[in-house]
CSV table of C-alpha atoms in Angstrom, one decimal:
chain,number,residue,atom,x,y,z
A,137,MET,CA,1.5,5.9,-23.7
A,138,SER,CA,-1.4,8.9,-23.7
A,139,SER,CA,-2.8,6.6,-27.4
A,140,GLN,CA,-3.0,3.3,-24.9
A,141,ILE,CA,-5.4,5.3,-22.0
A,142,LEU,CA,-7.5,6.8,-24.5
A,143,SER,CA,-8.1,3.4,-26.2
A,144,LYS,CA,-8.6,1.1,-23.0
A,145,PRO,CA,-9.3,4.0,-20.3
A,146,LEU,CA,-11.0,1.3,-17.3
A,147,PRO,CA,-7.4,0.6,-15.8
A,148,TYR,CA,-6.4,3.9,-15.8
A,149,ILE,CA,-9.3,5.2,-14.0
A,150,ALA,CA,-9.4,2.2,-11.9
A,151,LEU,CA,-6.0,3.4,-10.9
A,152,ILE,CA,-6.9,6.8,-10.3
A,153,LEU,CA,-9.4,6.2,-8.0
A,154,ALA,CA,-7.2,3.6,-5.7
A,155,HIS,CA,-4.5,6.7,-5.4
A,156,LEU,CA,-7.7,9.3,-4.7
A,157,ILE,CA,-8.7,7.2,-2.0
A,158,TRP,CA,-5.1,6.1,-1.0
A,159,GLY,CA,-4.0,9.9,-0.6
A,160,ALA,CA,-7.2,10.6,1.7
A,161,ASN,CA,-5.6,7.9,4.0
A,162,PHE,CA,-3.0,9.5,4.7
A,163,VAL,CA,-4.6,12.5,6.6
A,164,VAL,CA,-7.3,9.3,8.1
A,165,ALA,CA,-4.8,6.9,9.3
A,166,LYS,CA,-3.6,10.2,11.0
A,167,ILE,CA,-6.3,11.4,12.9
A,168,THR,CA,-7.3,7.5,13.5
A,169,LEU,CA,-4.1,6.5,15.0
A,170,GLN,CA,-4.7,9.0,17.6
A,171,GLU,CA,-7.3,6.5,18.7
A,172,PHE,CA,-6.2,3.5,18.1
A,173,PRO,CA,-3.0,1.8,18.9
A,174,PRO,CA,-1.1,1.1,15.1
A,175,MET,CA,-1.2,-2.4,15.1
A,176,SER,CA,-4.4,-3.0,16.6
A,177,LEU,CA,-5.8,-0.8,14.1
A,178,ALA,CA,-3.8,-2.9,11.2
A,179,PHE,CA,-5.1,-6.3,12.6
A,180,LEU,CA,-9.1,-4.4,13.0
A,181,ARG,CA,-8.9,-3.1,9.5
A,182,PHE,CA,-7.5,-6.5,7.5
A,183,ALA,CA,-9.5,-9.3,10.0
A,184,LEU,CA,-13.0,-6.7,9.0
A,185,ALA,CA,-11.7,-6.4,5.5
A,186,SER,CA,-11.1,-10.5,5.4
A,187,LEU,CA,-14.0,-11.0,6.4
A,188,LEU,CA,-15.7,-9.3,3.9
A,189,LEU,CA,-14.4,-10.8,1.2
A,190,ALA,CA,-14.5,-14.0,2.7
A,191,PRO,CA,-17.7,-15.4,0.7
A,192,PHE,CA,-16.4,-14.2,-2.2
A,193,PHE,CA,-12.5,-15.6,-2.1
A,194,LEU,CA,-14.4,-19.2,-1.5
A,195,ALA,CA,-16.7,-18.8,-4.6
A,196,GLU,CA,-13.5,-17.8,-6.4
A,197,SER,CA,-11.4,-20.5,-5.4
A,198,LYS,CA,-13.9,-23.3,-5.7
A,199,LYS,CA,-13.0,-22.1,-9.7
A,200,ILE,CA,-9.7,-21.8,-9.6
A,201,LYS,CA,-7.1,-24.4,-8.1
A,202,ILE,CA,-4.2,-22.8,-5.7
A,203,ASP,CA,-0.9,-24.3,-6.9
A,204,LYS,CA,1.2,-25.1,-3.9
A,205,LYS,CA,4.6,-23.8,-6.0
A,206,ASP,CA,3.0,-20.3,-6.1
A,207,LEU,CA,2.2,-20.3,-2.5
A,208,PRO,CA,5.3,-18.5,-1.3
A,209,LYS,CA,5.2,-16.3,-3.6
A,210,LEU,CA,1.0,-15.2,-2.5
A,211,LEU,CA,2.3,-14.7,1.0
A,212,ALA,CA,5.3,-12.9,0.1
A,213,ILE,CA,2.4,-10.2,-1.7
A,214,GLY,CA,1.1,-10.5,1.9
A,215,ILE,CA,4.2,-9.6,3.7
A,216,LEU,CA,5.3,-6.7,1.3
A,217,ILE,CA,2.4,-4.6,0.8
A,218,ILE,CA,0.1,-5.2,4.0
A,219,THR,CA,2.3,-6.5,7.0
A,220,LEU,CA,5.8,-4.2,6.2
A,221,ASN,CA,3.9,-1.7,4.4
A,222,ILE,CA,1.5,-0.9,7.1
A,223,THR,CA,3.8,-0.9,9.9
A,224,PHE,CA,6.6,0.7,8.2
A,225,PHE,CA,3.3,3.3,7.2
A,226,PHE,CA,1.7,3.8,10.7
A,227,GLU,CA,4.8,3.6,12.6
A,228,GLY,CA,6.5,6.9,10.5
A,229,ILE,CA,3.6,8.8,10.4
A,230,LYS,CA,2.9,8.5,14.1
A,231,ARG,CA,6.6,10.9,13.6
A,232,THR,CA,6.2,12.6,10.6
A,233,THR,CA,3.3,15.0,9.4
A,234,ALA,CA,0.5,13.7,6.9
A,235,ILE,CA,2.0,16.2,4.0
A,236,ASN,CA,5.1,14.6,4.6
A,237,ALA,CA,4.2,11.1,4.3
A,238,SER,CA,2.4,12.1,0.9
A,239,MET,CA,5.2,14.1,-1.2
A,240,LEU,CA,7.6,10.7,0.3
A,241,THR,CA,5.0,8.4,-1.2
A,242,LEU,CA,6.0,9.7,-4.5
A,243,SER,CA,9.3,7.6,-4.5
A,244,ILE,CA,7.4,5.0,-5.8
A,245,PRO,CA,7.3,5.6,-9.2
A,246,MET,CA,10.8,6.2,-9.4
A,247,LEU,CA,10.9,3.0,-8.0
A,248,SER,CA,8.8,1.2,-10.2
A,249,VAL,CA,10.3,2.6,-12.9
A,250,LEU,CA,13.9,1.3,-12.2
A,251,PHE,CA,12.7,-2.1,-10.5
A,252,GLY,CA,9.9,-2.6,-13.5
A,253,TRP,CA,12.5,-1.9,-16.3
A,254,TRP,CA,15.2,-4.6,-14.2
A,255,PHE,CA,12.4,-6.9,-13.0
A,256,LEU,CA,10.2,-7.2,-15.6
A,257,LYS,CA,12.0,-5.3,-18.5
A,258,GLU,CA,9.4,-2.5,-19.1
A,259,LYS,CA,9.6,0.0,-21.4
A,260,VAL,CA,11.2,3.2,-20.0
A,261,PHE,CA,10.3,6.2,-21.1
A,262,LEU,CA,12.0,9.8,-21.3
A,263,VAL,CA,9.8,11.4,-19.1
A,264,ASN,CA,10.1,7.9,-16.7
A,265,LEU,CA,13.4,9.4,-16.1
A,266,LEU,CA,13.0,13.0,-15.9
A,267,GLY,CA,10.1,11.7,-13.1
A,268,ILE,CA,13.2,9.6,-11.5
A,269,ALA,CA,15.5,12.7,-11.1
A,270,ILE,CA,13.3,15.0,-9.9
A,271,GLY,CA,11.4,12.5,-7.5
A,272,LEU,CA,14.9,11.6,-5.9
A,273,LEU,CA,16.0,15.3,-5.3
A,274,GLY,CA,12.6,15.9,-4.0
A,275,ALA,CA,12.6,12.6,-1.6
A,276,LEU,CA,16.1,13.3,-0.2
A,277,VAL,CA,14.6,17.4,0.3
A,278,ILE,CA,11.6,16.0,2.6
A,279,VAL,CA,13.3,13.8,4.1
A,280,GLY,CA,15.3,15.8,5.9
A,281,VAL,CA,18.9,15.5,4.2
A,282,PRO,CA,19.9,18.6,3.8
A,283,GLN,CA,18.6,19.6,7.2
A,284,LEU,CA,20.5,17.4,9.0
A,285,PHE,CA,23.6,18.9,8.6
A,286,THR,CA,22.2,21.9,9.6
A,287,GLY,CA,20.5,20.4,12.6
A,288,GLY,CA,17.2,22.0,11.3
A,289,ILE,CA,15.1,18.7,11.9
A,290,SER,CA,14.3,16.7,14.6
A,291,SER,CA,15.3,12.9,15.0
A,292,GLN,CA,11.5,11.7,15.5
A,293,ILE,CA,10.9,13.4,11.8
A,294,MET,CA,13.8,11.7,10.3
A,295,THR,CA,12.9,8.4,11.5
A,296,GLY,CA,9.6,8.8,10.3
A,297,ASN,CA,10.3,9.9,6.9
A,298,ILE,CA,12.9,7.3,6.6
A,299,LEU,CA,9.9,4.7,7.3
A,300,ILE,CA,7.5,6.4,5.3
A,301,VAL,CA,10.2,5.6,2.3
A,302,LEU,CA,10.7,1.9,3.7
A,303,ALA,CA,6.6,1.5,3.0
A,304,SER,CA,6.8,2.8,-0.7
A,305,LEU,CA,9.7,0.3,-1.3
A,306,SER,CA,8.2,-2.7,0.6
A,307,TRP,CA,4.8,-1.7,-1.7
A,308,VAL,CA,7.3,-1.6,-4.8
A,309,ILE,CA,8.5,-5.2,-4.3
A,310,GLY,CA,4.9,-6.4,-3.6
A,311,ALA,CA,3.7,-5.1,-6.7
A,312,ILE,CA,6.3,-6.5,-9.0
A,313,VAL,CA,5.8,-10.2,-7.5
A,314,SER,CA,1.6,-9.6,-7.6
A,315,LYS,CA,2.4,-8.6,-11.2
A,316,LYS,CA,3.8,-12.3,-12.2
A,317,ILE,CA,1.5,-14.1,-10.6
A,318,LEU,CA,-1.6,-11.8,-11.9
A,319,LYS,CA,-1.2,-14.0,-15.0
A,320,ASN,CA,-2.2,-17.6,-13.1
A,321,TYR,CA,-4.8,-15.9,-10.3
A,322,SER,CA,-7.3,-13.3,-10.5
A,323,PHE,CA,-6.9,-9.9,-8.6
A,324,LEU,CA,-9.6,-11.0,-5.8
A,325,VAL,CA,-7.3,-14.1,-4.9
A,326,ILE,CA,-4.3,-12.3,-4.8
A,327,THR,CA,-5.8,-9.3,-2.5
A,328,ALA,CA,-7.7,-12.0,0.0
A,329,ILE,CA,-5.2,-13.8,0.8
A,330,ALA,CA,-2.8,-10.5,0.7
A,331,PHE,CA,-5.3,-9.2,3.5
A,332,LEU,CA,-5.5,-13.1,5.6
A,333,VAL,CA,-1.9,-12.9,5.4
A,334,GLY,CA,-1.8,-9.6,7.0
A,335,THR,CA,-4.6,-10.0,10.0
A,336,VAL,CA,-2.9,-13.3,10.9
A,337,THR,CA,0.9,-11.5,10.8
A,338,PHE,CA,-0.6,-8.6,12.9
A,339,PHE,CA,-2.5,-10.5,15.9
A,340,ILE,CA,0.4,-11.4,17.7
A,341,PRO,CA,1.2,-7.8,17.8
A,342,ALA,CA,-2.4,-6.3,18.3
A,343,GLY,CA,-2.8,-8.7,21.4
A,344,ILE,CA,0.5,-7.5,22.7
A,345,GLU,CA,-0.8,-4.0,22.8
A,346,TYR,CA,-4.3,-4.3,23.9
A,347,PHE,CA,-2.8,-5.9,27.4
A,348,GLN,CA,-0.2,-3.3,27.6
A,349,ASN,CA,-2.9,-0.9,27.7
A,350,PRO,CA,-6.9,-2.8,27.6
A,351,ASN,CA,-8.4,0.1,28.6
A,352,TRP,CA,-8.1,1.7,24.6
A,353,ILE,CA,-10.8,0.2,23.0
A,354,SER,CA,-13.2,2.6,25.4
A,355,GLU,CA,-11.5,5.3,24.9
A,356,VAL,CA,-12.5,5.0,20.9
A,357,THR,CA,-15.0,7.6,19.8
A,358,ILE,CA,-17.0,7.9,16.7
A,359,LEU,CA,-15.0,9.3,14.7
A,360,GLY,CA,-12.1,6.7,15.3
A,361,ILE,CA,-15.0,4.0,14.1
A,362,LEU,CA,-15.6,6.2,11.1
A,363,GLY,CA,-11.7,6.0,10.6
A,364,LEU,CA,-11.4,2.3,10.6
A,365,THR,CA,-14.8,2.1,8.4
A,366,PHE,CA,-12.8,4.6,6.0
A,367,MET,CA,-9.8,2.0,6.1
A,368,VAL,CA,-11.7,-1.0,5.5
A,369,LEU,CA,-14.3,0.1,3.0
A,370,LEU,CA,-12.4,2.1,1.0
A,371,SER,CA,-8.8,2.0,1.2
A,372,SER,CA,-8.7,-1.7,2.1
A,373,ILE,CA,-11.1,-3.4,0.1
A,374,SER,CA,-12.4,-0.9,-2.8
A,375,ALA,CA,-8.5,0.8,-3.7
A,376,TYR,CA,-6.6,-2.6,-3.5
A,377,PHE,CA,-9.2,-4.2,-6.1
A,378,LEU,CA,-9.0,-1.3,-8.1
A,379,PHE,CA,-5.0,-1.0,-7.7
A,380,GLU,CA,-5.0,-4.8,-8.7
A,381,TRP,CA,-7.3,-4.9,-11.3
A,382,GLY,CA,-5.5,-2.1,-13.0
A,383,LEU,CA,-2.4,-3.4,-12.9
A,384,SER,CA,-3.6,-6.7,-14.3
A,385,LYS,CA,-4.3,-4.7,-17.2
A,386,THR,CA,-1.2,-2.6,-17.2
A,387,SER,CA,2.0,-2.5,-16.2
A,388,VAL,CA,3.9,-1.8,-12.6
A,389,THR,CA,5.1,1.1,-13.9
A,390,MET,CA,1.9,2.7,-15.0
A,391,ALA,CA,0.2,1.7,-12.1
A,392,ASP,CA,2.5,3.9,-9.9
A,393,LEU,CA,2.6,6.5,-12.1
A,394,PHE,CA,-0.6,8.0,-10.7
A,395,GLN,CA,0.8,7.9,-7.3
A,396,TYR,CA,1.5,11.8,-7.9
A,397,ILE,CA,-1.9,12.0,-7.2
A,398,GLU,CA,-2.2,11.2,-3.7
A,399,PRO,CA,-0.4,14.9,-2.6
A,400,PHE,CA,-3.0,17.0,-4.3
A,401,VAL,CA,-5.7,14.6,-2.2
């Protein structure tokens, strides 16, 4: 495993950079969600990202014809890694702490090893098995299973923690589907379609939030705009690009192994 990293370091550098950005995103999202309704923030994030990617996607789509039989898989990737992942994440981080959320996403490498081995027949190393055991124990403690029996954790934090775990699960399943279809399409095509799916699926919930409280727009400060800018340019376009490109050159297990970086950012 170490020889692969040393011989071809660029994909691993891309994955490290992606996870560093997402590590910072826990705090950024927590702050930005104080000014934006969750579904409105998600819609604006991926709508703006889709607009910025549109020229590159249109140029790329002229070179590659999308097969109709692959459309369900491409749509599924968008629903899993954008719609469900972001919905669970935003709703979860509103209820729990940024530290809890970043620590709970360490379940992603654990799930990636299991799913990668089961569905993609990827190799499992001893360090992966050790990581699964430690990750499972840590996740149970952070989720609050011990405190649940002693009454030492609030139902809100418990709900938030569970939603973060569900966000991790949807991400891993989406990465599995993405890895399979990366053989046929470029990471640009997959990322652009995923963003478009996210934009469409978040449109109606965002509209409902607006009709419920149309005044939230006037209450957004420069801090909220900076948070949205970070999410669009870095945690969306840059990080997803880096991750999908790194995933195309490695395995799901390796791509998500660098998730352990995020809590330290």
